[in-house]
mmCIF file of C-alpha atoms in Angstrom:
data_model
loop_
_atom_site.group_PDB
_atom_site.id
_atom_site.type_symbol
_atom_site.label_atom_id
_atom_site.label_comp_id
_atom_site.label_asym_id
_atom_site.label_seq_id
_atom_site.Cartn_x
_atom_site.Cartn_y
_atom_site.Cartn_z
ATOM 1 C CA MET I 1 -101.050 280.279 -13.076
ATOM 2 C CA PRO I 2 -98.356 278.204 -10.970
ATOM 3 C CA PHE I 3 -98.912 278.591 -7.672
ATOM 4 C CA GLU I 4 -96.177 281.068 -6.050
ATOM 5 C CA ASP I 5 -96.307 280.873 -2.636
ATOM 6 C CA LYS I 6 -97.216 284.024 0.017
ATOM 7 C CA SER I 7 -98.361 282.181 2.412
ATOM 8 C CA GLN I 8 -95.884 284.449 4.977
ATOM 9 C CA GLN I 9 -98.922 287.118 3.769
ATOM 10 C CA TYR I 10 -101.751 284.431 5.708
ATOM 11 C CA LEU I 11 -99.766 283.160 8.277
ATOM 12 C CA GLU I 12 -98.097 284.921 10.919
ATOM 13 C CA SER I 13 -99.031 282.454 14.090
ATOM 14 C CA GLY I 14 -100.338 280.539 15.109
ATOM 15 C CA TYR I 15 -102.200 276.543 14.474
ATOM 16 C CA ALA I 16 -102.718 276.606 10.310
ATOM 17 C CA LEU I 17 -102.934 272.588 10.902
ATOM 18 C CA GLY I 18 -106.619 270.816 11.370
ATOM 19 C CA ARG I 19 -107.673 269.761 14.671
ATOM 20 C CA GLY I 20 -110.159 266.882 13.812
ATOM 21 C CA TYR I 21 -110.965 263.639 13.542
ATOM 22 C CA ALA I 22 -108.237 263.173 9.837
ATOM 23 C CA SER I 23 -106.130 265.701 11.277
ATOM 24 C CA SER I 24 -105.572 263.179 14.722
ATOM 25 C CA LEU I 25 -105.409 260.313 12.494
ATOM 26 C CA ARG I 26 -103.107 261.587 10.890
ATOM 27 C CA LEU I 27 -101.047 262.549 13.273
ATOM 28 C CA ASN I 28 -101.496 258.804 15.223
ATOM 29 C CA TYR I 29 -100.193 257.367 12.154
ATOM 30 C CA GLN I 30 -97.333 259.748 11.582
ATOM 31 C CA HIS I 31 -95.785 258.842 15.584
ATOM 32 C CA THR I 32 -96.694 254.854 14.044
ATOM 33 C CA LEU I 33 -93.903 255.702 11.442
ATOM 34 C CA LEU I 34 -91.832 257.983 13.306
ATOM 35 C CA ARG I 35 -91.419 255.241 15.696
ATOM 36 C CA GLU I 36 -90.570 252.637 12.986
ATOM 37 C CA LEU I 37 -88.008 254.101 11.951
ATOM 38 C CA LEU I 38 -85.768 255.316 15.442
ATOM 39 C CA GLY I 39 -87.104 251.665 16.196
ATOM 40 C CA TYR I 40 -87.888 252.975 19.375
ATOM 41 C CA ILE I 41 -89.615 255.472 22.358
ATOM 42 C CA ILE I 42 -87.080 256.994 24.603
ATOM 43 C CA HIS I 43 -83.774 257.307 22.705
ATOM 44 C CA PRO I 44 -81.546 254.267 24.086
ATOM 45 C CA GLU I 45 -78.801 256.454 25.316
ATOM 46 C CA ILE I 46 -81.680 258.418 28.086
ATOM 47 C CA LEU I 47 -82.412 254.489 29.236
ATOM 48 C CA SER I 48 -79.580 253.167 29.254
ATOM 49 C CA HIS I 49 -77.481 252.725 32.800
ATOM 50 C CA GLY I 50 -80.366 253.880 35.449
ATOM 51 C CA ARG I 51 -80.058 256.573 33.929
ATOM 52 C CA LEU I 52 -84.291 257.870 34.050
ATOM 53 C CA PRO I 53 -85.791 255.349 36.627
ATOM 54 C CA GLN I 54 -89.092 253.317 36.379
ATOM 55 C CA ASP I 55 -91.053 255.563 38.757
ATOM 56 C CA ALA I 56 -89.622 258.766 36.772
ATOM 57 C CA LYS I 57 -91.927 261.954 35.560
ATOM 58 C CA VAL I 58 -91.758 262.176 31.875
ATOM 59 C CA ALA I 59 -93.604 265.601 30.436
ATOM 60 C CA ASP I 60 -95.491 265.195 26.416
ATOM 61 C CA ILE I 61 -94.813 268.455 25.160
ATOM 62 C CA GLY I 62 -97.161 268.906 22.220
ATOM 63 C CA THR I 63 -99.282 266.097 22.601
ATOM 64 C CA GLY I 64 -102.460 267.538 20.884
ATOM 65 C CA THR I 65 -103.794 263.898 20.423
ATOM 66 C CA GLY I 66 -101.646 262.521 23.332
ATOM 67 C CA TYR I 67 -100.303 260.676 20.199
ATOM 68 C CA LEU I 68 -98.499 263.441 18.666
ATOM 69 C CA ARG I 69 -99.072 266.930 17.930
ATOM 70 C CA THR I 70 -98.291 269.067 14.899
ATOM 71 C CA THR I 71 -98.284 272.859 13.972
ATOM 72 C CA ALA I 72 -97.896 275.328 11.566
ATOM 73 C CA SER I 73 -96.928 279.417 11.630
ATOM 74 C CA ARG I 74 -95.901 279.359 8.024
ATOM 75 C CA LEU I 75 -96.442 277.579 4.722
ATOM 76 C CA THR I 76 -92.819 275.866 4.945
ATOM 77 C CA MET I 77 -93.257 274.708 8.141
ATOM 78 C CA TYR I 78 -96.610 272.319 7.287
ATOM 79 C CA GLN I 79 -95.405 269.407 8.071
ATOM 80 C CA ALA I 80 -94.257 269.892 11.762
ATOM 81 C CA ASP I 81 -97.297 267.863 13.805
ATOM 82 C CA PHE I 82 -96.882 267.497 17.669
ATOM 83 C CA THR I 83 -96.064 264.820 19.373
ATOM 84 C CA CYS I 84 -99.699 263.140 20.419
ATOM 85 C CA SER I 85 -100.687 260.778 23.544
ATOM 86 C CA GLN I 86 -99.758 257.557 21.107
ATOM 87 C CA TRP I 87 -96.670 258.226 22.520
ATOM 88 C CA LEU I 88 -97.341 258.747 26.239
ATOM 89 C CA ILE I 89 -99.105 255.607 25.431
ATOM 90 C CA ASP I 90 -95.924 254.029 24.681
ATOM 91 C CA VAL I 91 -94.315 254.536 26.986
ATOM 92 C CA SER I 92 -97.028 253.696 29.763
ATOM 93 C CA ARG I 93 -96.147 250.342 28.228
ATOM 94 C CA GLU I 94 -91.805 250.691 29.513
ATOM 95 C CA LEU I 95 -92.980 253.081 31.992
ATOM 96 C CA PRO I 96 -95.634 251.726 33.852
ATOM 97 C CA SER I 97 -94.493 252.713 36.451
ATOM 98 C CA ALA I 98 -93.376 256.300 35.456
ATOM 99 C CA GLN I 99 -96.262 259.631 35.780
ATOM 100 C CA LEU I 100 -96.807 260.672 32.406
ATOM 101 C CA ASP I 101 -98.102 264.254 31.196
ATOM 102 C CA GLY I 102 -99.163 265.699 28.224
ATOM 103 C CA PHE I 103 -99.451 269.744 27.304
ATOM 104 C CA ASP I 104 -100.872 271.089 24.615
ATOM 105 C CA VAL I 105 -101.851 274.266 23.579
ATOM 106 C CA SER I 106 -105.014 273.433 23.476
ATOM 107 C CA GLU I 107 -106.944 270.170 24.385
ATOM 108 C CA GLU I 108 -109.283 270.153 21.114
ATOM 109 C CA GLN I 109 -107.400 266.915 19.388
ATOM 110 C CA TYR I 110 -107.196 265.150 23.426
ATOM 111 C CA PRO I 111 -108.929 261.571 24.011
ATOM 112 C CA SER I 112 -110.912 260.860 26.382
ATOM 113 C CA GLY I 113 -109.118 260.227 29.478
ATOM 114 C CA ALA I 114 -111.425 257.457 30.871
ATOM 115 C CA TRP I 115 -109.121 255.359 27.936
ATOM 116 C CA LEU I 116 -106.372 256.865 28.706
ATOM 117 C CA PRO I 117 -103.889 254.278 31.207
ATOM 118 C CA SER I 118 -105.096 256.026 34.514
ATOM 119 C CA GLN I 119 -101.265 256.968 34.954
ATOM 120 C CA ILE I 120 -101.371 259.700 32.349
ATOM 121 C CA SER I 121 -102.568 263.170 32.600
ATOM 122 C CA LEU I 122 -102.948 265.796 29.588
ATOM 123 C CA ARG I 123 -103.221 269.487 30.170
ATOM 124 C CA GLN I 124 -102.845 272.056 28.985
ATOM 125 C CA LEU I 125 -99.926 274.376 28.089
ATOM 126 C CA ASP I 126 -98.742 277.574 25.580
ATOM 127 C CA ILE I 127 -94.307 276.147 25.268
ATOM 128 C CA THR I 128 -93.559 279.921 23.744
ATOM 129 C CA LYS I 129 -94.297 281.829 27.171
ATOM 130 C CA SER I 130 -92.951 281.428 30.600
ATOM 131 C CA ILE I 131 -94.187 277.820 32.384
ATOM 132 C CA PRO I 132 -96.094 278.579 35.872
ATOM 133 C CA PRO I 133 -93.496 278.354 38.591
ATOM 134 C CA ASN I 134 -95.546 274.905 39.900
ATOM 135 C CA LEU I 135 -93.751 272.978 36.541
ATOM 136 C CA GLU I 136 -89.702 273.944 36.615
ATOM 137 C CA GLY I 137 -87.520 271.196 38.434
ATOM 138 C CA SER I 138 -90.790 268.936 38.134
ATOM 139 C CA TYR I 139 -89.441 266.416 35.283
ATOM 140 C CA ASP I 140 -87.449 263.559 34.376
ATOM 141 C CA LEU I 141 -87.544 263.946 30.819
ATOM 142 C CA VAL I 142 -89.527 266.020 28.214
ATOM 143 C CA HIS I 143 -90.522 265.388 25.306
ATOM 144 C CA VAL I 144 -90.791 267.689 21.918
ATOM 145 C CA GLN I 145 -92.070 265.958 18.771
ATOM 146 C CA LEU I 146 -92.009 267.895 15.106
ATOM 147 C CA PHE I 147 -91.858 271.839 16.435
ATOM 148 C CA LEU I 148 -90.756 273.218 12.382
ATOM 149 C CA CYS I 149 -94.844 275.150 13.045
ATOM 150 C CA VAL I 150 -94.003 276.246 16.447
ATOM 151 C CA VAL I 151 -90.425 277.356 16.498
ATOM 152 C CA GLN I 152 -90.481 281.155 14.824
ATOM 153 C CA LYS I 153 -87.648 283.025 12.385
ATOM 154 C CA ASP I 154 -85.609 283.790 15.279
ATOM 155 C CA GLY I 155 -84.970 279.876 16.070
ATOM 156 C CA PRO I 156 -85.627 277.585 18.356
ATOM 157 C CA ALA I 157 -83.691 279.591 22.566
ATOM 158 C CA ALA I 158 -86.221 280.825 23.694
ATOM 159 C CA ILE I 159 -88.681 277.484 23.645
ATOM 160 C CA LEU I 160 -85.545 275.377 25.333
ATOM 161 C CA LYS I 161 -84.809 277.943 27.374
ATOM 162 C CA GLU I 162 -88.759 277.198 29.044
ATOM 163 C CA LEU I 163 -87.805 273.531 28.263
ATOM 164 C CA TYR I 164 -85.538 272.843 30.275
ATOM 165 C CA LYS I 165 -86.956 274.709 33.669
ATOM 166 C CA LEU I 166 -89.028 271.896 33.294
ATOM 167 C CA LEU I 167 -86.604 269.500 33.641
ATOM 168 C CA LYS I 168 -84.500 268.158 37.042
ATOM 169 C CA PRO I 169 -80.741 268.720 37.377
ATOM 170 C CA GLY I 170 -79.919 265.409 35.532
ATOM 171 C CA GLY I 171 -83.192 265.510 33.637
ATOM 172 C CA TYR I 172 -83.067 265.031 29.798
ATOM 173 C CA LEU I 173 -84.720 266.559 26.471
ATOM 174 C CA GLN I 174 -85.013 264.641 23.749
ATOM 175 C CA TRP I 175 -86.961 266.849 20.576
ATOM 176 C CA VAL I 176 -87.749 264.905 17.339
ATOM 177 C CA GLU I 177 -88.157 266.748 14.908
ATOM 178 C CA TYR I 178 -87.963 266.540 10.381
ATOM 179 C CA ASP I 179 -85.067 268.585 9.087
ATOM 180 C CA PRO I 180 -86.139 270.072 5.802
ATOM 181 C CA ILE I 181 -83.193 270.459 4.899
ATOM 182 C CA SER I 182 -82.289 266.547 4.167
ATOM 183 C CA PHE I 183 -86.190 266.582 1.885
ATOM 184 C CA THR I 184 -84.829 265.957 -1.982
ATOM 185 C CA VAL I 185 -86.088 264.280 -4.793
ATOM 186 C CA VAL I 186 -85.327 260.715 -5.624
ATOM 187 C CA SER I 187 -87.193 258.651 -8.936
ATOM 188 C CA PRO I 188 -86.397 255.230 -10.154
ATOM 189 C CA ASP I 189 -86.204 257.066 -13.689
ATOM 190 C CA PRO I 190 -83.942 260.587 -14.066
ATOM 191 C CA SER I 191 -86.160 261.479 -17.382
ATOM 192 C CA LEU I 192 -90.019 260.896 -15.101
ATOM 193 C CA LYS I 193 -91.608 265.032 -14.570
ATOM 194 C CA GLN I 194 -90.610 265.268 -11.446
ATOM 195 C CA SER I 195 -91.598 269.276 -11.345
ATOM 196 C CA ALA I 196 -93.607 269.657 -9.096
ATOM 197 C CA ASN I 197 -92.345 267.601 -5.977
ATOM 198 C CA GLN I 198 -88.991 269.701 -6.540
ATOM 199 C CA LYS I 199 -91.648 273.494 -6.905
ATOM 200 C CA HIS I 200 -92.899 270.965 -2.972
ATOM 201 C CA VAL I 201 -90.028 270.014 -1.588
ATOM 202 C CA GLN I 202 -88.741 274.590 -3.005
ATOM 203 C CA ILE I 203 -92.050 275.841 -0.127
ATOM 204 C CA ILE I 204 -90.936 273.041 1.954
ATOM 205 C CA GLN I 205 -87.112 274.102 2.867
ATOM 206 C CA GLY I 206 -88.316 277.786 2.131
ATOM 207 C CA PRO I 207 -85.730 280.343 1.392
ATOM 208 C CA ALA I 208 -81.593 279.646 2.127
ATOM 209 C CA GLY I 209 -80.824 281.305 5.227
ATOM 210 C CA LYS I 210 -84.755 281.135 6.933
ATOM 211 C CA ALA I 211 -86.031 279.446 10.377
ATOM 212 C CA THR I 212 -86.559 275.650 8.104
ATOM 213 C CA GLU I 213 -82.426 274.702 9.412
ATOM 214 C CA TRP I 214 -82.942 275.590 12.256
ATOM 215 C CA PRO I 215 -83.196 271.660 13.040
ATOM 216 C CA SER I 216 -79.796 270.303 11.644
ATOM 217 C CA LYS I 217 -78.295 273.121 15.337
ATOM 218 C CA LEU I 218 -80.355 271.442 17.586
ATOM 219 C CA PRO I 219 -76.573 270.345 19.096
ATOM 220 C CA SER I 220 -75.577 273.814 19.174
ATOM 221 C CA TYR I 221 -79.426 274.998 19.931
ATOM 222 C CA LEU I 222 -79.131 272.336 23.043
ATOM 223 C CA ALA I 223 -75.942 273.914 24.626
ATOM 224 C CA ASP I 224 -76.236 276.882 24.350
ATOM 225 C CA THR I 225 -79.445 276.873 27.079
ATOM 226 C CA GLY I 226 -77.100 274.574 28.935
ATOM 227 C CA PHE I 227 -77.005 271.498 28.563
ATOM 228 C CA GLN I 228 -74.615 268.584 28.483
ATOM 229 C CA GLN I 229 -73.776 265.890 26.880
ATOM 230 C CA VAL I 230 -75.849 266.164 23.712
ATOM 231 C CA THR I 231 -76.129 263.544 20.641
ATOM 232 C CA PHE I 232 -77.054 263.811 17.233
ATOM 233 C CA ASP I 233 -78.782 261.152 15.409
ATOM 234 C CA SER I 234 -79.722 261.533 11.551
ATOM 235 C CA TYR I 235 -82.577 258.712 10.656
ATOM 236 C CA PRO I 236 -82.279 258.629 6.463
ATOM 237 C CA LEU I 237 -85.900 257.032 5.516
ATOM 238 C CA PRO I 238 -85.565 253.470 3.732
ATOM 239 C CA PRO I 239 -87.188 253.660 0.445
ATOM 240 C CA ARG I 240 -90.360 251.779 1.991
ATOM 241 C CA THR I 241 -91.417 254.051 4.133
ATOM 242 C CA TYR I 242 -91.270 257.151 1.489
ATOM 243 C CA ALA I 243 -94.944 256.346 -0.173
ATOM 244 C CA PRO I 244 -96.502 256.528 3.569
ATOM 245 C CA PHE I 245 -94.492 259.452 4.295
ATOM 246 C CA MET I 246 -94.471 261.909 1.653
ATOM 247 C CA GLN I 247 -99.045 261.210 1.525
ATOM 248 C CA CYS I 248 -98.745 262.293 5.600
ATOM 249 C CA HIS I 249 -96.876 265.012 4.271
ATOM 250 C CA LEU I 250 -99.518 265.941 1.171
ATOM 251 C CA VAL I 251 -102.171 265.660 4.075
ATOM 252 C CA ALA I 252 -100.716 267.490 6.016
ATOM 253 C CA ALA I 253 -100.320 270.401 3.243
ATOM 254 C CA GLU I 254 -103.787 270.459 2.145
ATOM 255 C CA GLU I 255 -105.174 270.816 5.931
ATOM 256 C CA VAL I 256 -102.784 274.436 5.849
ATOM 257 C CA SER I 257 -103.912 275.323 2.058
ATOM 258 C CA PHE I 258 -107.226 275.211 3.581
ATOM 259 C CA LYS I 259 -106.856 276.547 6.635
ATOM 260 C CA ALA I 260 -104.817 278.989 5.709
ATOM 261 C CA MET I 261 -104.276 280.255 2.886
ATOM 262 C CA LYS I 262 -107.262 282.581 1.100
ATOM 263 C CA ASN I 263 -109.618 279.816 -0.742
ATOM 264 C CA ASP I 264 -112.023 282.651 -2.134
ATOM 265 C CA GLY I 265 -112.031 281.517 -5.872
ATOM 266 C CA PRO I 266 -110.443 279.214 -7.921
ATOM 267 C CA GLU I 267 -107.135 281.508 -9.151
ATOM 268 C CA ALA I 268 -106.403 282.530 -4.251
ATOM 269 C CA GLN I 269 -104.170 280.776 -3.094
ATOM 270 C CA GLY I 270 -105.821 277.463 -1.601
ATOM 271 C CA PRO I 271 -107.072 275.933 -4.436
ATOM 272 C CA MET I 272 -103.972 276.708 -7.053
ATOM 273 C CA PHE I 273 -102.089 275.350 -4.560
ATOM 274 C CA ARG I 274 -104.511 271.932 -3.774
ATOM 275 C CA ASP I 275 -103.795 272.326 -7.377
ATOM 276 C CA MET I 276 -100.033 271.233 -7.408
ATOM 277 C CA LEU I 277 -100.513 269.203 -4.766
ATOM 278 C CA ALA I 278 -102.428 266.782 -7.589
ATOM 279 C CA GLU I 279 -99.511 267.135 -9.913
ATOM 280 C CA VAL I 280 -97.719 266.125 -6.700
ATOM 281 C CA TYR I 281 -99.101 263.101 -6.530
ATOM 282 C CA LYS I 282 -99.773 262.302 -10.036
ATOM 283 C CA GLU I 283 -95.379 262.407 -10.287
ATOM 284 C CA CYS I 284 -95.999 260.038 -7.278
ATOM 285 C CA GLN I 285 -97.548 257.448 -8.201
ATOM 286 C CA THR I 286 -95.146 256.964 -10.983
ATOM 287 C CA GLY I 287 -92.166 256.005 -8.279
ATOM 288 C CA VAL I 288 -91.112 260.477 -8.274
ATOM 289 C CA THR I 289 -91.402 260.855 -3.880
ATOM 290 C CA MET I 290 -89.500 262.553 -1.246
ATOM 291 C CA ALA I 291 -86.830 260.730 0.956
ATOM 292 C CA GLU I 292 -85.886 262.956 3.374
ATOM 293 C CA SER I 293 -83.563 262.527 7.426
ATOM 294 C CA PRO I 294 -85.605 263.827 10.454
ATOM 295 C CA VAL I 295 -83.295 264.049 13.568
ATOM 296 C CA VAL I 296 -83.090 263.293 16.953
ATOM 297 C CA VAL I 297 -81.377 265.149 19.730
ATOM 298 C CA ILE I 298 -81.274 264.460 23.244
ATOM 299 C CA GLY I 299 -79.103 266.725 25.722
ATOM 300 C CA LYS I 300 -79.312 266.144 29.149
ATOM 301 C CA LYS I 301 -80.092 269.584 31.969
ATOM 302 C CA PRO I 302 -76.191 269.191 34.834
ATOM 303 C CA ILE I 303 -76.550 267.998 37.543
#
């Protein structure tokens, strides 16, 4: 029986990915891949002309491992990953005098504070709810990464409202995100079997017009929230990175199959989905794989 996406029966909200050491490793690897793809930790436009003071207060929302985290509330969003504290660690090298605060809804993947730079603190915060008044207007830079699993059907407007509150007047938001609409199957030879990869992409993208279209519309969402000087950059994967990015997606998908699908028999959704992933990987070994273009959007809170 072919796999049929019934994830909405099981996923209405919550974290559909793992929080163990293997999941933390995946998050840290994703961070490394994105850092190499973008070529920066903080967008050059934010760093230019002294726009970010050396003693800046910086918040990383969805920190997870303190390196970059991931959450998912729908199967079509399983490729999302929150940031991990590794982003904060990288920022600590660029801004050694900055105050760096990581926030996540769960502290399960936080590393021991004993091994983090002294300027980094990790705390608990649910950005999908109103932020505490004492955090309003606190930060020069707020960073968000891979929130596909957090943003619900109505889009990121509610979350952006809370992120906006965190910023000082003149502060910047930097949002790094996968763009499911950019996902496409590529092959070195059109004659190679690619049906499993095509199915995989269809599941990631979800039905047309649904929530997975919002990343490409982030500039409009930021402008509607009140941000100014909004910029949007898209970063197509170079072919040499197809394999490692695809491997991360497959590992995340497998995590979702165990945590967010039924696994009570060989014809349950979980085992059937993992069978499909095995077929995806077989095709990948022939050169068939998935290409994509992650996006970065930045915006400034008016002074």
